[in-house]
Coordinates of C-alpha atoms in Angstrom, one line a residue:
M1343 CA 27.5 -25.8 -11.3
D1344 CA 28.2 -26.2 -7.5
M1345 CA 26.5 -28.7 -5.3
D1346 CA 24.1 -26.2 -3.7
A1347 CA 22.9 -25.0 -7.1
Q1348 CA 22.3 -28.6 -8.2
K1349 CA 20.3 -29.4 -5.0
Q1350 CA 18.2 -26.3 -5.5
E1351 CA 17.5 -27.2 -9.2
Q1352 CA 16.5 -30.7 -8.2
R1353 CA 14.0 -29.6 -5.6
S1354 CA 10.4 -29.3 -6.7
Y1355 CA 8.5 -26.1 -6.4
W1356 CA 5.5 -28.0 -5.0
R1357 CA 6.9 -29.2 -1.7
W1358 CA 5.6 -29.3 1.8
S1359 CA 8.0 -29.9 4.7
K1360 CA 8.8 -28.4 8.1
Q1361 CA 12.2 -27.3 6.7
D1362 CA 10.4 -25.2 4.1
F1363 CA 8.3 -23.4 6.7
F1364 CA 10.6 -23.2 9.7
P1365 CA 14.2 -23.8 8.7
E1366 CA 15.7 -21.6 11.5
E1367 CA 17.7 -23.1 14.3
S1368 CA 15.2 -21.7 16.9
F1369 CA 12.5 -24.0 15.6
A1370 CA 14.5 -27.2 15.1
N1371 CA 12.8 -28.8 18.1
F1372 CA 10.9 -28.0 21.2
A1373 CA 14.0 -27.6 23.3
S1374 CA 15.6 -25.1 20.9
Y1375 CA 12.4 -23.1 20.7
R1376 CA 12.1 -23.0 24.5
N1377 CA 15.7 -21.8 24.7
A1378 CA 14.9 -19.1 22.1
L1379 CA 12.0 -17.9 24.1
S1380 CA 14.2 -17.6 27.2
Q1381 CA 16.4 -15.2 25.1
T1382 CA 13.5 -13.1 24.0
F1383 CA 14.5 -9.8 25.6
P1384 CA 18.2 -9.9 24.7
R1385 CA 17.2 -10.8 21.1
L1386 CA 14.7 -7.9 21.1
R1387 CA 17.4 -5.5 22.1
D1388 CA 19.5 -6.8 19.2
R1389 CA 16.8 -6.6 16.6
I1390 CA 14.5 -3.7 17.5
L1391 CA 16.6 -1.0 16.0
D1392 CA 18.7 -3.1 13.6
R1393 CA 18.5 -1.8 10.1
S1394 CA 18.8 -3.8 6.9
T1395 CA 21.0 -2.7 3.9
Q1396 CA 20.3 -2.3 0.2
S1397 CA 22.6 -5.1 -0.6
K1398 CA 20.7 -7.5 1.7
E1399 CA 17.3 -6.5 0.3
L1400 CA 18.5 -6.5 -3.3
V1401 CA 20.9 -9.5 -3.3
E1402 CA 20.9 -11.7 -0.2
L1403 CA 17.2 -12.0 0.4
K1404 CA 16.4 -12.7 -3.3
K1405 CA 18.2 -16.0 -2.9
E1406 CA 15.3 -17.2 -0.7
S1407 CA 13.1 -17.2 -3.8
E1408 CA 15.4 -19.7 -5.6
N1409 CA 14.2 -18.3 -9.0
E1410 CA 14.2 -14.8 -10.4
M1411 CA 11.1 -12.8 -11.2
K1412 CA 11.1 -11.8 -14.9
R1413 CA 12.0 -8.2 -15.8
C1414 CA 9.2 -7.6 -18.3
L1415 CA 7.4 -4.3 -17.4
S1416 CA 7.9 -1.0 -19.1
W1417 CA 6.7 2.5 -18.2
W1418 CA 3.6 1.9 -20.2
D1419 CA 2.8 -1.2 -18.1
L1420 CA 3.4 0.7 -14.9
L1421 CA 1.3 3.6 -16.0
W1422 CA -1.8 1.5 -16.6
L1423 CA -1.2 -0.8 -13.7
C1424 CA -1.3 2.3 -11.5
F1425 CA -4.5 3.5 -13.3
G1426 CA -6.1 0.0 -13.0
S1427 CA -5.3 -0.3 -9.3
V1428 CA -6.5 3.2 -8.3
V1429 CA -9.5 3.9 -10.6
G1430 CA -12.0 1.5 -9.2
S1431 CA -15.6 2.1 -8.1
G1432 CA -14.7 4.9 -5.6
I1433 CA -15.1 7.8 -8.0
F1434 CA -18.6 6.6 -8.9
V1435 CA -19.7 5.8 -5.4
I1436 CA -18.2 8.5 -3.1
T1437 CA -18.5 11.6 -5.3
G1438 CA -22.2 12.0 -5.1
Q1439 CA -22.4 11.3 -1.4
E1440 CA -19.7 13.9 -0.5
A1441 CA -20.9 16.5 -3.0
R1442 CA -24.4 16.5 -1.5
D1443 CA -23.5 16.1 2.2
H1444 CA -20.3 18.1 2.7
A1445 CA -18.6 19.9 -0.2
G1446 CA -21.2 20.9 -2.7
P1447 CA -19.7 22.0 -6.1
A1448 CA -16.4 22.4 -4.3
I1449 CA -16.1 18.6 -4.3
A1450 CA -13.6 19.2 -7.2
L1451 CA -11.3 21.0 -4.7
S1452 CA -11.7 18.1 -2.3
Y1453 CA -10.4 15.8 -4.9
A1454 CA -7.6 18.2 -5.7
L1455 CA -6.5 18.3 -2.0
S1456 CA -6.6 14.6 -1.7
G1457 CA -4.8 14.2 -5.0
V1458 CA -2.0 16.4 -3.8
S1459 CA -1.6 14.3 -0.6
A1460 CA -1.7 11.0 -2.6
L1461 CA 0.8 12.5 -5.1
L1462 CA 3.2 13.5 -2.3
S1463 CA 3.1 9.9 -1.1
A1464 CA 3.6 8.6 -4.6
F1465 CA 6.7 10.8 -5.0
C1466 CA 8.2 9.3 -1.8
Y1467 CA 7.4 5.8 -3.1
T1468 CA 8.9 6.6 -6.4
E1469 CA 12.3 7.7 -5.0
F1470 CA 12.5 4.6 -2.9
A1471 CA 11.4 2.3 -5.8
V1472 CA 14.0 3.7 -8.2
E1473 CA 16.8 3.4 -5.6
I1474 CA 15.7 0.1 -4.2
P1475 CA 14.0 -1.8 -7.0
V1476 CA 12.8 -4.8 -5.0
A1477 CA 9.5 -6.6 -4.6
G1478 CA 9.0 -5.6 -0.9
G1479 CA 7.9 -2.0 -1.6
S1480 CA 7.3 -0.1 1.6
F1481 CA 8.3 -3.1 3.8
S1482 CA 11.9 -3.0 2.4
Y1483 CA 12.1 0.8 2.5
L1484 CA 11.2 0.9 6.2
R1485 CA 13.4 -2.1 7.1
I1486 CA 16.4 -0.3 5.6
E1487 CA 15.7 3.2 7.2
L1488 CA 13.6 2.6 10.3
G1489 CA 14.7 -0.8 11.5
D1490 CA 13.4 -4.3 11.8
F1491 CA 10.7 -3.8 14.4
I1492 CA 9.0 -0.8 12.6
A1493 CA 9.2 -2.8 9.4
F1494 CA 7.5 -5.7 11.0
I1495 CA 4.6 -3.6 12.3
A1496 CA 4.3 -2.2 8.7
A1497 CA 4.5 -5.8 7.3
G1498 CA 1.6 -6.8 9.6
N1499 CA -0.4 -3.9 8.4
I1500 CA 0.4 -4.6 4.8
L1501 CA -0.8 -8.1 5.1
L1502 CA -3.9 -6.9 6.9
E1503 CA -4.5 -4.4 4.2
A1504 CA -4.1 -7.1 1.5
I1505 CA -6.6 -9.4 3.0
V1506 CA -9.2 -6.7 3.9
G1507 CA -8.8 -4.8 0.7
A1508 CA -9.2 -7.8 -1.5
A1509 CA -12.2 -9.1 0.5
G1510 CA -13.8 -5.7 0.4
L1511 CA -13.4 -5.4 -3.4
G1512 CA -14.9 -8.9 -3.8
R1513 CA -18.0 -8.0 -1.7
S1514 CA -18.4 -4.7 -3.6
W1515 CA -18.2 -6.5 -7.0
T1516 CA -21.1 -8.7 -5.9
S1517 CA -23.2 -5.7 -4.7
Y1518 CA -22.7 -3.7 -7.9
F1519 CA -23.4 -6.7 -10.2
A1520 CA -26.5 -7.6 -8.2
S1521 CA -27.8 -4.0 -8.2
M1522 CA -27.3 -3.8 -11.9
I1523 CA -29.2 -7.1 -12.6
K1524 CA -31.9 -7.2 -9.9
N1525 CA -31.7 -3.8 -8.0
D1526 CA -30.9 -5.7 -4.8
P1527 CA -27.2 -5.7 -3.7
D1528 CA -27.8 -8.9 -1.6
S1529 CA -29.7 -10.9 -4.2
F1530 CA -26.7 -13.2 -4.9
R1531 CA -25.9 -13.8 -1.2
F1532 CA -27.2 -16.5 1.1
H1533 CA -28.5 -15.5 4.6
V1534 CA -27.5 -18.0 7.4
Q1535 CA -29.5 -17.4 10.6
G1536 CA -27.0 -19.2 13.0
L1537 CA -24.1 -16.7 12.3
A1538 CA -23.5 -13.4 13.9
E1539 CA -24.7 -10.1 12.3
G1540 CA -22.2 -8.8 9.8
F1541 CA -21.0 -12.4 9.1
N1542 CA -24.3 -14.1 8.1
L1543 CA -24.6 -13.1 4.4
L1544 CA -22.5 -15.6 2.6
D1545 CA -21.0 -14.4 -0.7
P1546 CA -19.8 -17.2 -3.1
M1547 CA -19.7 -14.8 -6.1
A1548 CA -17.0 -12.6 -4.3
V1549 CA -14.9 -15.8 -3.8
A1550 CA -15.3 -16.7 -7.5
V1551 CA -14.2 -13.3 -8.7
L1552 CA -11.2 -13.2 -6.3
V1553 CA -10.1 -16.7 -7.5
V1554 CA -10.3 -15.6 -11.2
A1555 CA -8.3 -12.4 -10.6
N1556 CA -5.7 -14.1 -8.6
S1557 CA -5.4 -17.0 -11.1
I1558 CA -4.6 -14.4 -13.8
A1559 CA -2.0 -12.8 -11.5
M1560 CA -0.3 -16.2 -11.0
A1561 CA -0.2 -17.1 -14.7
G1562 CA 2.3 -14.3 -15.5
T1563 CA 3.0 -10.7 -14.8
K1564 CA 3.2 -9.6 -18.4
Q1565 CA -0.1 -11.3 -19.3
A1566 CA -1.9 -9.7 -16.4
S1567 CA -0.4 -6.3 -17.3
C1568 CA -1.6 -6.6 -20.9
L1569 CA -5.1 -7.5 -19.8
N1570 CA -5.1 -4.6 -17.4
W1571 CA -4.1 -1.9 -19.8
I1572 CA -6.5 -3.0 -22.5
S1573 CA -9.4 -2.9 -20.1
S1574 CA -8.1 0.4 -18.6
L1575 CA -8.1 2.0 -22.0
I1576 CA -11.8 1.1 -22.4
T1577 CA -12.5 2.7 -19.0
T1578 CA -10.7 5.8 -20.1
G1579 CA -12.9 6.0 -23.2
V1580 CA -16.0 5.7 -21.0
I1581 CA -14.7 8.5 -18.7
V1582 CA -14.0 10.7 -21.7
L1583 CA -17.6 10.1 -22.9
I1584 CA -19.0 11.0 -19.4
L1585 CA -16.9 14.2 -19.3
A1586 CA -18.0 15.2 -22.8
I1587 CA -21.7 14.7 -22.0
G1588 CA -21.4 16.4 -18.6
F1589 CA -19.7 19.6 -19.8
S1590 CA -21.8 19.9 -23.0
H1591 CA -25.1 19.5 -21.0
G1592 CA -24.0 21.1 -17.8
H1593 CA -24.9 24.6 -16.5
L1594 CA -22.5 27.0 -14.6
S1595 CA -25.5 28.2 -12.5
N1596 CA -25.4 24.8 -10.8
L1597 CA -22.0 25.7 -9.3
V1598 CA -23.5 28.5 -7.2
P1599 CA -23.0 28.6 -4.2
F1600 CA -19.6 27.0 -4.7
F1601 CA -18.8 26.6 -0.9
P1602 CA -22.2 25.8 0.7
H1603 CA -20.6 24.3 3.8
G1604 CA -17.4 26.4 3.9
A1605 CA -13.9 25.2 4.2
S1606 CA -14.8 22.6 6.8
G1607 CA -17.0 20.8 4.2
V1608 CA -14.2 20.7 1.7
F1609 CA -11.7 19.2 4.1
T1610 CA -14.2 16.7 5.5
A1611 CA -15.0 15.5 1.9
A1612 CA -11.3 15.4 1.1
A1613 CA -10.7 13.0 4.0
V1614 CA -13.4 10.7 2.5
V1615 CA -12.6 10.9 -1.2
Y1616 CA -8.9 10.2 -0.4
W1617 CA -9.8 6.5 -0.6
S1618 CA -10.4 6.9 -4.3
Y1619 CA -6.6 7.4 -4.7
T1620 CA -5.4 4.3 -2.8
G1621 CA -3.7 1.5 -4.6
F1622 CA -0.7 3.2 -6.2
D1623 CA 1.6 1.6 -3.6
M1624 CA 1.0 -1.8 -5.1
V1625 CA 2.8 -0.6 -8.3
A1626 CA 5.9 0.2 -6.3
T1627 CA 6.2 -3.6 -5.5
M1628 CA 6.6 -4.3 -9.3
A1629 CA 10.0 -2.5 -9.3
E1630 CA 11.8 -5.9 -9.3
E1631 CA 10.1 -6.8 -12.6
T1632 CA 10.6 -3.4 -14.3
K1633 CA 13.0 -3.3 -17.2
K1634 CA 14.6 0.1 -16.4
P1635 CA 13.5 1.3 -12.9
S1636 CA 15.3 4.7 -13.1
R1637 CA 13.2 5.7 -16.1
D1638 CA 10.1 3.6 -16.0
I1639 CA 9.0 4.0 -12.4
P1640 CA 8.9 7.9 -12.3
I1641 CA 6.9 8.0 -15.5
G1642 CA 4.6 5.1 -14.6
L1643 CA 3.9 6.0 -10.9
A1644 CA 4.2 9.8 -10.6
G1645 CA 2.8 10.3 -14.2
S1646 CA -0.2 8.1 -13.6
M1647 CA -1.1 9.7 -10.3
T1648 CA -1.0 13.2 -11.9
M1649 CA -3.3 12.0 -14.7
I1650 CA -5.7 10.4 -12.2
T1651 CA -5.9 13.5 -10.1
V1652 CA -6.8 15.6 -13.1
I1653 CA -9.4 13.0 -14.2
Y1654 CA -11.1 12.9 -10.8
C1655 CA -11.3 16.7 -10.5
L1656 CA -12.9 17.0 -14.0
M1657 CA -15.4 14.2 -13.2
A1658 CA -16.4 15.8 -10.0
L1659 CA -16.8 19.2 -11.7
A1660 CA -18.9 17.6 -14.5
L1661 CA -21.2 16.0 -12.0
T1662 CA -21.9 19.2 -10.2
M1663 CA -22.5 21.0 -13.5
M1664 CA -25.1 18.5 -14.6
Q1665 CA -27.1 18.7 -11.4
K1666 CA -27.5 21.0 -8.5
Y1667 CA -25.6 19.6 -5.5
T1668 CA -28.9 19.3 -3.5
E1669 CA -30.4 17.1 -6.2
I1670 CA -27.5 14.7 -6.6
D1671 CA -28.3 11.1 -5.7
R1672 CA -26.0 9.9 -2.9
N1673 CA -25.7 6.3 -4.1
A1674 CA -25.8 6.4 -7.9
A1675 CA -24.8 10.0 -8.6
Y1676 CA -23.6 9.7 -12.2
S1677 CA -26.3 7.3 -13.4
V1678 CA -29.1 9.5 -12.0
A1679 CA -27.4 12.7 -13.3
L1680 CA -27.1 11.3 -16.8
S1681 CA -30.7 10.0 -16.7
S1682 CA -31.9 13.4 -15.7
I1683 CA -30.7 14.8 -19.1
G1684 CA -32.4 12.0 -21.0
M1685 CA -29.7 9.3 -21.1
E1686 CA -31.3 6.3 -19.5
W1687 CA -28.6 3.9 -20.9
A1688 CA -26.0 5.6 -18.7
K1689 CA -26.9 3.5 -15.7
Y1690 CA -25.5 0.4 -17.4
V1691 CA -22.4 2.1 -18.8
V1692 CA -21.5 3.5 -15.4
S1693 CA -22.1 0.2 -13.7
I1694 CA -20.0 -1.8 -16.2
C1695 CA -17.2 0.8 -15.9
A1696 CA -17.3 0.5 -12.1
L1697 CA -17.3 -3.3 -12.3
K1698 CA -14.3 -3.2 -14.6
G1699 CA -12.5 -0.8 -12.2
M1700 CA -13.1 -3.2 -9.3
T1701 CA -11.9 -6.1 -11.4
T1702 CA -8.6 -4.5 -12.4
S1703 CA -8.1 -3.2 -8.8
M1704 CA -8.4 -6.8 -7.6
L1705 CA -6.0 -8.0 -10.4
V1706 CA -3.3 -5.3 -9.7
G1707 CA -3.9 -5.8 -5.9
A1708 CA -3.2 -9.6 -6.3
L1709 CA 0.1 -8.8 -8.1
G1710 CA 1.2 -6.2 -5.5
Q1711 CA 0.0 -8.1 -2.4
A1712 CA 1.8 -11.3 -3.4
R1713 CA 5.1 -9.4 -3.9
Y1714 CA 4.8 -7.7 -0.5
M1715 CA 4.4 -11.1 1.0
T1716 CA 7.3 -12.5 -1.0
Q1717 CA 9.8 -10.0 0.4
I1718 CA 8.3 -10.4 4.0
A1719 CA 8.8 -14.1 3.6
R1720 CA 12.4 -13.6 2.2
A1721 CA 13.2 -11.8 5.5
H1722 CA 11.7 -14.8 7.4
M1723 CA 9.1 -12.7 9.2
I1724 CA 6.7 -15.2 7.9
P1725 CA 7.7 -18.7 6.7
P1726 CA 10.1 -18.6 3.7
Y1727 CA 7.9 -21.1 1.8
F1728 CA 5.9 -18.1 0.7
A1729 CA 9.0 -16.4 -0.9
L1730 CA 9.4 -19.1 -3.6
V1731 CA 9.1 -17.9 -7.2
H1732 CA 7.9 -20.4 -9.7
P1733 CA 10.5 -21.2 -12.4
K1734 CA 8.2 -21.1 -15.3
T1735 CA 5.8 -18.3 -14.6
G1736 CA 8.3 -16.1 -12.7
T1737 CA 5.6 -15.3 -10.2
P1738 CA 5.3 -16.0 -6.4
I1739 CA 2.5 -18.6 -6.7
N1740 CA 2.6 -19.7 -3.0
A1741 CA 2.2 -16.1 -1.7
T1742 CA -0.6 -15.5 -4.2
L1743 CA -2.4 -18.7 -3.1
L1744 CA -2.2 -17.7 0.6
I1745 CA -3.6 -14.2 -0.1
T1746 CA -6.4 -15.8 -2.3
M1747 CA -7.4 -18.3 0.4
V1748 CA -7.4 -15.9 3.4
S1749 CA -9.1 -13.0 1.5
S1750 CA -11.7 -15.5 0.0
V1751 CA -12.7 -16.6 3.5
A1752 CA -13.0 -13.0 4.7
A1753 CA -15.1 -12.1 1.6
F1754 CA -17.3 -15.1 2.0
F1755 CA -18.4 -14.2 5.5
S1756 CA -17.6 -10.5 6.4
S1757 CA -19.8 -7.5 5.4
L1758 CA -18.2 -4.4 4.0
D1759 CA -18.7 -2.3 7.1
V1760 CA -16.7 -4.8 9.2
L1761 CA -13.9 -4.7 6.7
S1762 CA -13.6 -0.9 5.9
S1763 CA -12.1 0.9 8.9
V1764 CA -9.0 -1.3 9.5
F1765 CA -8.0 -0.8 5.8
S1766 CA -8.2 3.0 6.1
F1767 CA -5.9 3.3 9.1
S1768 CA -3.3 0.8 7.8
T1769 CA -2.9 2.6 4.5
L1770 CA -2.4 6.1 5.9
F1771 CA -0.1 4.8 8.7
I1772 CA 2.2 3.2 6.2
F1773 CA 2.2 6.3 3.9
M1774 CA 3.2 8.4 6.9
L1775 CA 6.0 6.0 7.8
V1776 CA 7.4 6.0 4.2
A1777 CA 7.6 9.8 4.2
I1778 CA 9.5 9.7 7.6
A1779 CA 11.8 7.0 6.2
L1780 CA 12.6 9.2 3.2
L1781 CA 13.7 12.0 5.5
V1782 CA 15.8 9.5 7.5
R1783 CA 17.4 8.3 4.2
R1784 CA 18.4 11.8 3.1
Y1785 CA 19.7 13.1 6.5
Y1786 CA 21.1 10.0 8.3
V1787 CA 23.8 7.6 7.2
K1788 CA 25.2 5.3 9.8
G1789 CA 28.9 6.0 10.5
E1790 CA 28.8 9.3 8.6
T1791 CA 26.3 11.5 10.4
P1792 CA 27.7 13.1 13.5
K1793 CA 25.8 12.5 16.8
S1794 CA 25.1 16.2 17.1
D1795 CA 23.4 16.3 13.6
L1796 CA 21.5 13.2 14.5
G1797 CA 20.2 14.8 17.6
K1798 CA 19.1 17.9 15.7
F1799 CA 17.4 15.8 13.1
L1800 CA 15.4 13.9 15.7
V1801 CA 14.3 17.1 17.4
C1802 CA 13.2 18.6 14.1
L1803 CA 11.3 15.4 13.1
F1804 CA 9.6 15.4 16.5
V1805 CA 8.5 19.0 16.1
I1806 CA 7.1 18.3 12.6
V1807 CA 5.1 15.2 13.8
A1808 CA 3.9 16.9 17.0
S1809 CA 2.8 20.1 15.2
C1810 CA 0.9 18.0 12.7
I1811 CA -0.9 16.1 15.5
G1812 CA -1.6 19.4 17.2
A1813 CA -3.1 20.9 14.1
T1814 CA -5.2 17.8 13.5
A1815 CA -6.5 17.8 17.1
A1816 CA -7.4 21.5 16.9
W1817 CA -9.3 21.0 13.6
H1818 CA -11.4 18.1 14.9
L1819 CA -12.0 19.5 18.4
N1820 CA -12.9 22.9 16.7
S1821 CA -11.3 24.8 19.6
G1822 CA -9.2 27.9 19.8
G1823 CA -10.2 29.3 16.4
W1824 CA -7.5 30.0 13.9
I1825 CA -4.8 30.6 16.6
G1826 CA -4.3 26.9 17.1
Y1827 CA -3.8 26.3 13.4
V1828 CA -1.4 29.2 13.0
V1829 CA 0.7 28.1 16.0
A1830 CA 0.8 24.5 14.6
V1831 CA 1.8 25.7 11.1
I1832 CA 4.5 27.9 12.5
F1833 CA 6.0 25.0 14.5
W1834 CA 5.7 22.7 11.4
F1835 CA 7.6 25.3 9.3
L1836 CA 10.3 25.8 11.9
G1837 CA 10.8 22.0 12.2
T1838 CA 11.0 21.7 8.4
L1839 CA 13.3 24.7 8.1
G1840 CA 15.6 23.2 10.8
L1841 CA 15.9 20.1 8.6
Q1842 CA 16.7 22.3 5.6
L1843 CA 19.6 23.9 7.5
L1844 CA 21.1 20.4 8.2
P1845 CA 23.4 18.9 5.5
Q1846 CA 21.9 16.0 3.5
R1847 CA 24.0 12.9 3.9
R1848 CA 22.7 11.0 0.9
A1849 CA 21.6 12.2 -2.5
P1850 CA 19.4 10.1 -4.9
Q1851 CA 21.4 8.6 -7.7
H1852 CA 18.7 8.5 -10.3
W1853 CA 15.4 10.3 -9.4
G1854 CA 14.6 12.2 -6.2
I1855 CA 11.5 13.9 -4.8
P1856 CA 11.9 17.7 -5.3
L1857 CA 11.9 20.3 -2.5
V1858 CA 13.2 18.1 0.3
P1859 CA 12.4 18.4 3.2
Y1860 CA 9.2 20.4 2.5
L1861 CA 7.3 17.9 0.4
P1862 CA 8.0 14.8 2.6
S1863 CA 7.2 16.9 5.7
L1864 CA 3.9 18.1 4.1
S1865 CA 3.1 14.4 3.2
I1866 CA 3.6 13.5 6.9
G1867 CA 1.2 16.3 7.9
M1868 CA -1.5 15.4 5.4
N1869 CA -1.5 11.7 6.3
I1870 CA -1.7 12.5 10.0
F1871 CA -4.6 14.8 9.3
L1872 CA -6.4 12.1 7.4
I1873 CA -5.7 9.6 10.1
G1874 CA -7.3 12.0 12.6
S1875 CA -10.4 12.1 10.5
L1876 CA -11.1 8.4 11.1
G1877 CA -13.5 7.4 13.9
S1878 CA -12.5 5.9 17.3
E1879 CA -13.5 2.4 16.1
A1880 CA -10.7 2.5 13.5
F1881 CA -8.2 3.4 16.2
W1882 CA -9.3 0.6 18.5
R1883 CA -9.2 -2.0 15.7
F1884 CA -5.8 -0.8 14.7
L1885 CA -4.5 -1.1 18.2
I1886 CA -5.9 -4.6 18.7
C1887 CA -4.5 -5.8 15.4
T1888 CA -1.1 -4.3 16.3
A1889 CA -1.1 -6.0 19.7
V1890 CA -1.7 -9.3 18.0
M1891 CA 1.1 -8.6 15.5
I1892 CA 3.5 -7.8 18.4
L1893 CA 2.6 -11.0 20.1
Y1894 CA 3.4 -13.0 16.9
Y1895 CA 6.6 -11.1 16.6
L1896 CA 7.7 -12.0 20.1
L1897 CA 6.8 -15.6 19.7
V1898 CA 7.9 -16.3 16.1
G1899 CA 9.1 -13.4 13.9
L1900 CA 11.8 -12.1 16.3
H1901 CA 13.5 -15.5 16.6
A1902 CA 13.4 -16.3 12.9
T1903 CA 14.9 -13.0 11.9
F1904 CA 17.5 -13.2 14.7
D1905 CA 18.7 -16.6 13.4
V1906 CA 18.8 -15.4 9.8
A1907 CA 20.7 -12.1 10.7
H1908 CA 23.3 -13.9 12.7
H1909 CA 23.7 -16.7 10.1
L1910 CA 24.3 -14.1 7.4
A1911 CA 26.8 -12.3 9.6
Q1912 CA 28.6 -15.6 10.3
E1913 CA 28.7 -16.4 6.6
S1914 CA 30.1 -12.9 5.8
K1915 CA 32.8 -13.3 8.5
I1916 CA 33.9 -16.7 7.0
E1917 CA 34.0 -15.2 3.5
D1918 CA 36.1 -12.3 4.8
E1919 CA 38.5 -14.7 6.5
K1920 CA 38.9 -16.7 3.3
E1921 CA 39.6 -13.6 1.3
N1922 CA 42.3 -12.6 3.9
V1923 CA 43.9 -16.1 3.7
D1924 CA 43.9 -16.0 -0.1
H1925 CA 45.3 -12.5 -0.1
G1926 CA 48.1 -13.7 2.3
L1927 CA 48.9 -16.7 0.1
S1928 CA 49.2 -14.5 -3.0

């Protein structure tokens, strides 16, 4: 064993020094930091388009964790981790609201459209996760294909999504539990008069639930997975029971008229129910702990999302068959619908099922969020202290603790309406970037793709994105009739066809998304359309949060990653010189 390995073994996991948080040369002292700031713009030119490599993400950066994560997950684990992460309370809460207000009985089609969009994103994630089985998920994929700066913006949004998503689930858990016990969602919260509106209902129960879920995640990945799939099987049994009752007591006459609000109602509802599908990206971060990624990830991720889409469509159809869409209760659709056919006990079954769904979503979210943070810390975009993996549990305890503390503070003070809109934009933005990154991966390889082909690729990509933005604008402005949509679709098709005529420079080694470039291009379009469905408030919050992230990058992240990149380059140069000397001596 060499000296470095011995030193690493002797170091305690529970340590707390400046070197663990800021080991880079730029932060050695105030003078070095001031010098680094004076080099901000040259360093920015160096880093902004710099792309990582698979070997860096899979080999070099892993060394920052000091210990390996345990490869303990099979396709069965991934299948139910995806199910547990995605199937939360959304299907029970959103379906009734959108069936009554927008889609009517066609709510099943809204779920099908959203399911297709989510499935396309899941396919993109699957190809990346199989080829690059590392804990960073979309952060690593974007860092390799779109460069350091874009990956950092994604990283900031991932961390924001982690905090907001976990806090929102904690608050929702309290509301559901309180409504089931006392018919008052705020009965377990404490009102404080001195705090601002939206932050004055303190929620200790949300904090307790988050701490329990994250503690299980820290204890061990396999243990958390077993608990998740056992509870998810119970949820599946409840869903099968609801479907059996719904279809056996339903009436086809309730499905007429099927399109009470036309196509616009179906698409409006599709944009809202899409949030019932989010969470599958967390499973992609488990690739580093998967026994056989090339086999297990496609089955676990793509297979689970296909199953979930079918379940959601059937549940939506069963609801609208049990009750006329005009009579569906917006807030407790399934409980009221089942009570209307004489099953009063259904309220408690549905509530328990929803609570279980939120609990497993928090558990899988804790697993995925910590692994995102681990890889971001490995890249030194945040302090590498949070990249450490515990030698006994094989889990990133430091990263999980950070997520737990920050999300608990947010859940304790912030109401759901304050938390929701930022989460929505961040998720769709990252899904769109991953689809773009997949096209870049297939069509551009540095040093191999001619400049002429690169230029054609960029033009085609611009046409695809611009046509999708144009179609989204035409839809929401409701101007120009069908002519605007037809023109936008024609340009989208021409841009995608242009990509098809270009030679692909890289083929997937194990599993690849079919029909490239059409399916990734369609995924880009659907995510842009869903982004366009969000209100202006979500855009402003996203822009403000992004501005704060850029400020942090210019002050901290840029200099840390610059030092690490040049240190690795220097080490590689020294190793090459040694090899040349050894070769000369031999």
